[in-house]
Amino acid sequence: MPKKVRVGVLALQGDFREHVESLQRAGVEAVEVRLPAQLKGLDGLIIPGGESTTILRLIDIFKFREPIIDFIRGGGPLWGTCAGMIVVAQKATDLTRPTLGLINVSVCRNAFGRQVDSFEEDLTIAAGDFAQREKPFHAVFIRAPVIEETGAAVEVLARLPNGAPVAARRGKVLVTAFHPELTPDLRFHEFFLGFSAMKE
Ligand code: GLN
């Protein structure tokens, strides 16, 4: 019998349970990752939304920084949503700790200001292998960051109507400023699950 795909969700803070539920609905095994040793053998890692300052602090307290970086260097797929995108970015505004620097994007935290804390937008996803791409993806943004700069080999997958990039990918690292785990649409989770079958 083929081995069942197992994806971890970093469960230090934030909406990791929603990602676990989405992964289970997508038919894979989901693991709440609370200790670095649990990264071993995973087919992917999701860093959820929440508060990036808290997640980064807990990453250091629980000594996750090197193990996560090693997991990605070893070819493990990684997806950061919202606060998770900030955590994995090369650079982010308004933080006291360094980010993990796993994808060459610069992000601006809380980019939409206090007036527009949350909003929803139908996005067109520009990825050849994104299922049913003719149907827009209903994206939920909550005190969301935005991508300000993208480096070499980073593909922008979605933009807001004003042109601001809100989803990007480089190799097996995916970032979204919004929360696909809060909507029933599983296409982003399925898209991410496809990375584990990719060769380098
Ligand atoms: N505003 C949060 C931060 O800067 C992110 C919000 C979220 O993950 N929904 O970390």
mmCIF file of C-alpha atoms and ligand atoms in Angstrom:
data_model
loop_
_atom_site.group_PDB
_atom_site.id
_atom_site.type_symbol
_atom_site.label_atom_id
_atom_site.label_comp_id
_atom_site.label_asym_id
_atom_site.label_seq_id
_atom_site.Cartn_x
_atom_site.Cartn_y
_atom_site.Cartn_z
ATOM 1 C CA MET A 1 0.000 0.000 0.000
ATOM 2 C CA PRO A 2 1.463 3.457 -0.824
ATOM 3 C CA LYS A 3 2.508 5.508 2.179
ATOM 4 C CA LYS A 4 -0.130 8.054 3.208
ATOM 5 C CA VAL A 5 0.915 11.679 2.758
ATOM 6 C CA ARG A 6 1.602 13.354 6.134
ATOM 7 C CA VAL A 7 1.699 17.113 6.394
ATOM 8 C CA GLY A 8 2.612 19.032 9.539
ATOM 9 C CA VAL A 9 1.066 22.259 10.745
ATOM 10 C CA LEU A 10 3.204 24.310 13.127
ATOM 11 C CA ALA A 11 0.970 24.395 16.198
ATOM 12 C CA LEU A 12 2.650 27.016 18.386
ATOM 13 C CA GLN A 13 0.017 29.744 17.979
ATOM 14 C CA GLY A 14 -2.664 30.796 15.504
ATOM 15 C CA ASP A 15 -5.263 28.992 13.404
ATOM 16 C CA PHE A 16 -3.458 25.648 13.009
ATOM 17 C CA ARG A 17 -6.631 23.619 13.729
ATOM 18 C CA GLU A 18 -8.350 25.025 10.649
ATOM 19 C CA HIS A 19 -5.404 23.923 8.487
ATOM 20 C CA VAL A 20 -5.484 20.466 10.071
ATOM 21 C CA GLU A 21 -9.181 20.190 9.218
ATOM 22 C CA SER A 22 -8.616 21.344 5.626
ATOM 23 C CA LEU A 23 -5.797 18.803 5.184
ATOM 24 C CA GLN A 24 -7.985 16.035 6.560
ATOM 25 C CA ARG A 25 -10.789 17.045 4.192
ATOM 26 C CA ALA A 26 -8.213 16.901 1.377
ATOM 27 C CA GLY A 27 -7.622 13.267 2.385
ATOM 28 C CA VAL A 28 -4.149 13.429 3.932
ATOM 29 C CA GLU A 29 -2.844 12.878 7.436
ATOM 30 C CA ALA A 30 -2.259 16.112 9.364
ATOM 31 C CA VAL A 31 0.128 16.422 12.297
ATOM 32 C CA GLU A 32 0.117 19.274 14.831
ATOM 33 C CA VAL A 33 3.820 20.023 15.136
ATOM 34 C CA ARG A 34 4.850 21.226 18.595
ATOM 35 C CA LEU A 35 8.433 19.949 18.780
ATOM 36 C CA PRO A 36 11.242 20.020 16.181
ATOM 37 C CA ALA A 37 11.580 16.212 16.227
ATOM 38 C CA GLN A 38 8.091 15.978 14.724
ATOM 39 C CA LEU A 39 9.357 17.470 11.432
ATOM 40 C CA LYS A 40 11.052 14.205 10.570
ATOM 41 C CA GLY A 41 9.482 12.368 7.652
ATOM 42 C CA LEU A 42 6.797 14.975 6.926
ATOM 43 C CA ASP A 43 5.719 15.578 3.322
ATOM 44 C CA GLY A 44 5.189 19.294 3.953
ATOM 45 C CA LEU A 45 4.916 21.963 6.633
ATOM 46 C CA ILE A 46 2.352 24.751 6.989
ATOM 47 C CA ILE A 47 2.974 27.800 9.168
ATOM 48 C CA PRO A 48 -0.482 29.193 9.928
ATOM 49 C CA GLY A 49 -1.934 32.646 10.446
ATOM 50 C CA GLY A 50 -1.887 34.218 13.868
ATOM 51 C CA GLU A 51 0.548 36.766 15.238
ATOM 52 C CA SER A 52 3.948 36.692 13.564
ATOM 53 C CA THR A 53 5.763 38.270 16.538
ATOM 54 C CA THR A 54 4.440 35.509 18.829
ATOM 55 C CA ILE A 55 5.091 32.697 16.337
ATOM 56 C CA LEU A 56 8.691 33.885 15.825
ATOM 57 C CA ARG A 57 9.243 34.156 19.572
ATOM 58 C CA LEU A 58 7.924 30.611 20.089
ATOM 59 C CA ILE A 59 10.026 29.327 17.162
ATOM 60 C CA ASP A 60 13.097 30.531 19.062
ATOM 61 C CA ILE A 61 11.913 29.307 22.465
ATOM 62 C CA PHE A 62 11.178 25.809 21.125
ATOM 63 C CA LYS A 63 14.357 25.816 18.982
ATOM 64 C CA PHE A 64 12.561 25.412 15.652
ATOM 65 C CA ARG A 65 14.626 27.857 13.582
ATOM 66 C CA GLU A 66 17.411 25.539 12.351
ATOM 67 C CA PRO A 67 15.193 22.431 12.055
ATOM 68 C CA ILE A 68 12.677 24.272 9.851
ATOM 69 C CA ILE A 69 15.460 25.694 7.670
ATOM 70 C CA ASP A 70 17.001 22.201 7.382
ATOM 71 C CA PHE A 71 13.605 20.726 6.504
ATOM 72 C CA ILE A 72 13.284 23.143 3.564
ATOM 73 C CA ARG A 73 16.916 22.697 2.453
ATOM 74 C CA GLY A 74 16.205 18.981 2.412
ATOM 75 C CA GLY A 75 13.444 19.584 -0.150
ATOM 76 C CA GLY A 76 10.451 19.721 2.194
ATOM 77 C CA PRO A 77 7.516 21.805 0.904
ATOM 78 C CA LEU A 78 6.559 24.830 3.009
ATOM 79 C CA TRP A 79 3.481 27.062 3.016
ATOM 80 C CA GLY A 80 3.070 30.195 5.112
ATOM 81 C CA THR A 81 -0.374 31.784 5.373
ATOM 82 C CA CYS A 82 -0.718 35.384 6.564
ATOM 83 C CA ALA A 83 1.420 35.550 9.755
ATOM 84 C CA GLY A 84 3.101 32.403 8.413
ATOM 85 C CA MET A 85 4.013 34.299 5.247
ATOM 86 C CA ILE A 86 5.672 36.991 7.387
ATOM 87 C CA VAL A 87 7.590 34.349 9.368
ATOM 88 C CA VAL A 88 9.058 32.675 6.263
ATOM 89 C CA ALA A 89 9.751 35.838 4.210
ATOM 90 C CA GLN A 90 13.221 37.194 3.561
ATOM 91 C CA LYS A 91 12.291 40.528 5.148
ATOM 92 C CA ALA A 92 9.284 41.992 6.958
ATOM 93 C CA THR A 93 8.521 45.407 8.395
ATOM 94 C CA ASP A 94 8.091 46.093 12.069
ATOM 95 C CA LEU A 95 9.605 43.011 13.702
ATOM 96 C CA THR A 96 12.292 42.718 16.343
ATOM 97 C CA ARG A 97 13.406 39.181 15.467
ATOM 98 C CA PRO A 98 14.762 38.023 12.119
ATOM 99 C CA THR A 99 12.372 36.114 9.867
ATOM 100 C CA LEU A 100 13.299 32.639 8.601
ATOM 101 C CA GLY A 101 14.303 33.938 5.134
ATOM 102 C CA LEU A 102 13.016 30.929 3.197
ATOM 103 C CA ILE A 103 11.551 32.789 0.212
ATOM 104 C CA ASN A 104 12.979 35.889 -1.371
ATOM 105 C CA VAL A 105 10.070 38.288 -0.771
ATOM 106 C CA SER A 106 9.786 41.432 1.352
ATOM 107 C CA VAL A 107 6.478 41.866 3.095
ATOM 108 C CA CYS A 108 4.755 44.729 4.832
ATOM 109 C CA ARG A 109 2.851 43.725 7.974
ATOM 110 C CA ASN A 110 -0.667 45.010 8.612
ATOM 111 C CA ALA A 111 -0.581 46.591 5.192
ATOM 112 C CA PHE A 112 -4.225 47.578 5.053
ATOM 113 C CA GLY A 113 -4.339 49.706 8.183
ATOM 114 C CA ARG A 114 -6.892 49.844 10.953
ATOM 115 C CA GLN A 115 -9.841 50.958 8.841
ATOM 116 C CA VAL A 116 -9.810 47.798 6.738
ATOM 117 C CA ASP A 117 -8.869 45.150 9.263
ATOM 118 C CA SER A 118 -10.508 42.387 7.253
ATOM 119 C CA PHE A 119 -11.896 42.043 3.773
ATOM 120 C CA GLU A 120 -12.639 39.417 1.170
ATOM 121 C CA GLU A 121 -11.724 39.379 -2.483
ATOM 122 C CA ASP A 122 -12.218 37.023 -5.417
ATOM 123 C CA LEU A 123 -8.763 36.313 -6.825
ATOM 124 C CA THR A 124 -7.664 34.861 -10.125
ATOM 125 C CA ILE A 125 -4.827 32.409 -9.472
ATOM 126 C CA ALA A 126 -2.080 32.516 -12.075
ATOM 127 C CA ALA A 127 -0.640 29.019 -11.830
ATOM 128 C CA GLY A 128 -0.798 26.535 -14.654
ATOM 129 C CA ASP A 129 -1.343 23.621 -12.302
ATOM 130 C CA PHE A 130 -3.947 25.312 -10.073
ATOM 131 C CA ALA A 131 -7.151 23.259 -10.401
ATOM 132 C CA GLN A 132 -10.165 24.880 -12.176
ATOM 133 C CA ARG A 133 -8.344 28.136 -12.464
ATOM 134 C CA GLU A 134 -11.181 29.716 -14.406
ATOM 135 C CA LYS A 135 -13.163 29.878 -11.135
ATOM 136 C CA PRO A 136 -11.891 32.697 -8.866
ATOM 137 C CA PHE A 137 -10.615 31.866 -5.398
ATOM 138 C CA HIS A 138 -12.583 33.582 -2.641
ATOM 139 C CA ALA A 139 -9.849 34.908 -0.354
ATOM 140 C CA VAL A 140 -10.282 36.061 3.254
ATOM 141 C CA PHE A 141 -7.808 38.695 4.478
ATOM 142 C CA ILE A 142 -7.444 39.415 8.214
ATOM 143 C CA ARG A 143 -5.003 42.151 9.296
ATOM 144 C CA ALA A 144 -3.082 40.905 6.324
ATOM 145 C CA PRO A 145 0.424 41.596 5.087
ATOM 146 C CA VAL A 146 1.193 42.387 1.471
ATOM 147 C CA ILE A 147 4.184 41.426 -0.646
ATOM 148 C CA GLU A 148 6.200 44.533 -1.510
ATOM 149 C CA GLU A 149 9.106 43.058 -3.424
ATOM 150 C CA THR A 150 9.811 39.718 -5.027
ATOM 151 C CA GLY A 151 13.292 38.435 -5.836
ATOM 152 C CA ALA A 152 14.661 36.195 -8.554
ATOM 153 C CA ALA A 153 12.644 33.102 -9.479
ATOM 154 C CA VAL A 154 9.677 34.107 -7.326
ATOM 155 C CA GLU A 155 6.406 33.621 -9.201
ATOM 156 C CA VAL A 156 3.492 35.886 -8.225
ATOM 157 C CA LEU A 157 0.349 33.727 -8.189
ATOM 158 C CA ALA A 158 -2.300 36.313 -7.293
ATOM 159 C CA ARG A 159 -2.750 40.044 -7.029
ATOM 160 C CA LEU A 160 -5.387 42.342 -5.573
ATOM 161 C CA PRO A 161 -7.260 44.544 -8.057
ATOM 162 C CA ASN A 162 -4.756 47.342 -7.219
ATOM 163 C CA GLY A 163 -1.902 45.096 -8.389
ATOM 164 C CA ALA A 164 -0.486 44.210 -4.955
ATOM 165 C CA PRO A 165 0.887 40.630 -4.892
ATOM 166 C CA VAL A 166 -0.815 38.452 -2.255
ATOM 167 C CA ALA A 167 0.316 34.946 -3.209
ATOM 168 C CA ALA A 168 3.700 33.785 -4.451
ATOM 169 C CA ARG A 169 5.802 30.725 -4.858
ATOM 170 C CA ARG A 170 9.419 29.828 -5.327
ATOM 171 C CA GLY A 171 10.006 26.130 -5.925
ATOM 172 C CA LYS A 172 8.354 24.272 -3.080
ATOM 173 C CA VAL A 173 7.815 27.357 -0.906
ATOM 174 C CA LEU A 174 4.360 28.931 -1.111
ATOM 175 C CA VAL A 175 3.117 32.092 0.618
ATOM 176 C CA THR A 176 -0.379 33.545 0.779
ATOM 177 C CA ALA A 177 -1.381 36.763 2.547
ATOM 178 C CA PHE A 178 -4.901 35.359 2.976
ATOM 179 C CA HIS A 179 -6.439 32.319 4.683
ATOM 180 C CA PRO A 180 -7.537 29.419 2.429
ATOM 181 C CA GLU A 181 -8.070 27.335 5.604
ATOM 182 C CA LEU A 182 -11.035 29.555 6.531
ATOM 183 C CA THR A 183 -13.050 28.787 3.405
ATOM 184 C CA PRO A 184 -14.384 25.441 2.139
ATOM 185 C CA ASP A 185 -12.419 25.710 -1.136
ATOM 186 C CA LEU A 186 -9.561 23.181 -0.913
ATOM 187 C CA ARG A 187 -7.748 24.171 -4.113
ATOM 188 C CA PHE A 188 -4.797 25.870 -2.379
ATOM 189 C CA HIS A 189 -4.333 22.912 -0.028
ATOM 190 C CA GLU A 190 -4.457 20.540 -2.996
ATOM 191 C CA PHE A 191 -2.042 22.744 -4.956
ATOM 192 C CA PHE A 192 0.377 22.649 -2.006
ATOM 193 C CA LEU A 193 0.006 18.866 -1.630
ATOM 194 C CA GLY A 194 1.151 18.565 -5.238
ATOM 195 C CA PHE A 195 4.595 19.941 -4.212
ATOM 196 C CA SER A 196 5.474 16.789 -2.270
ATOM 197 C CA ALA A 197 5.427 14.774 -5.508
ATOM 198 C CA MET A 198 7.745 17.286 -7.275
ATOM 199 C CA LYS A 199 11.373 16.456 -8.009
ATOM 200 C CA GLU A 200 13.830 19.128 -6.855
HETATM 201 N N1 GLN B 1 -1.306 40.916 11.550
HETATM 202 C C1 GLN B 1 -0.709 39.654 11.838
HETATM 203 C C2 GLN B 1 0.805 39.755 11.935
HETATM 204 O O1 GLN B 1 1.368 40.746 11.613
HETATM 205 C C3 GLN B 1 -1.096 38.607 10.791
HETATM 206 C C4 GLN B 1 -2.581 38.364 10.838
HETATM 207 C C5 GLN B 1 -3.019 36.996 10.429
HETATM 208 O O2 GLN B 1 -2.250 36.036 10.406
HETATM 209 N N2 GLN B 1 -4.298 36.891 10.141
HETATM 210 O O3 GLN B 1 1.442 38.827 12.310
#
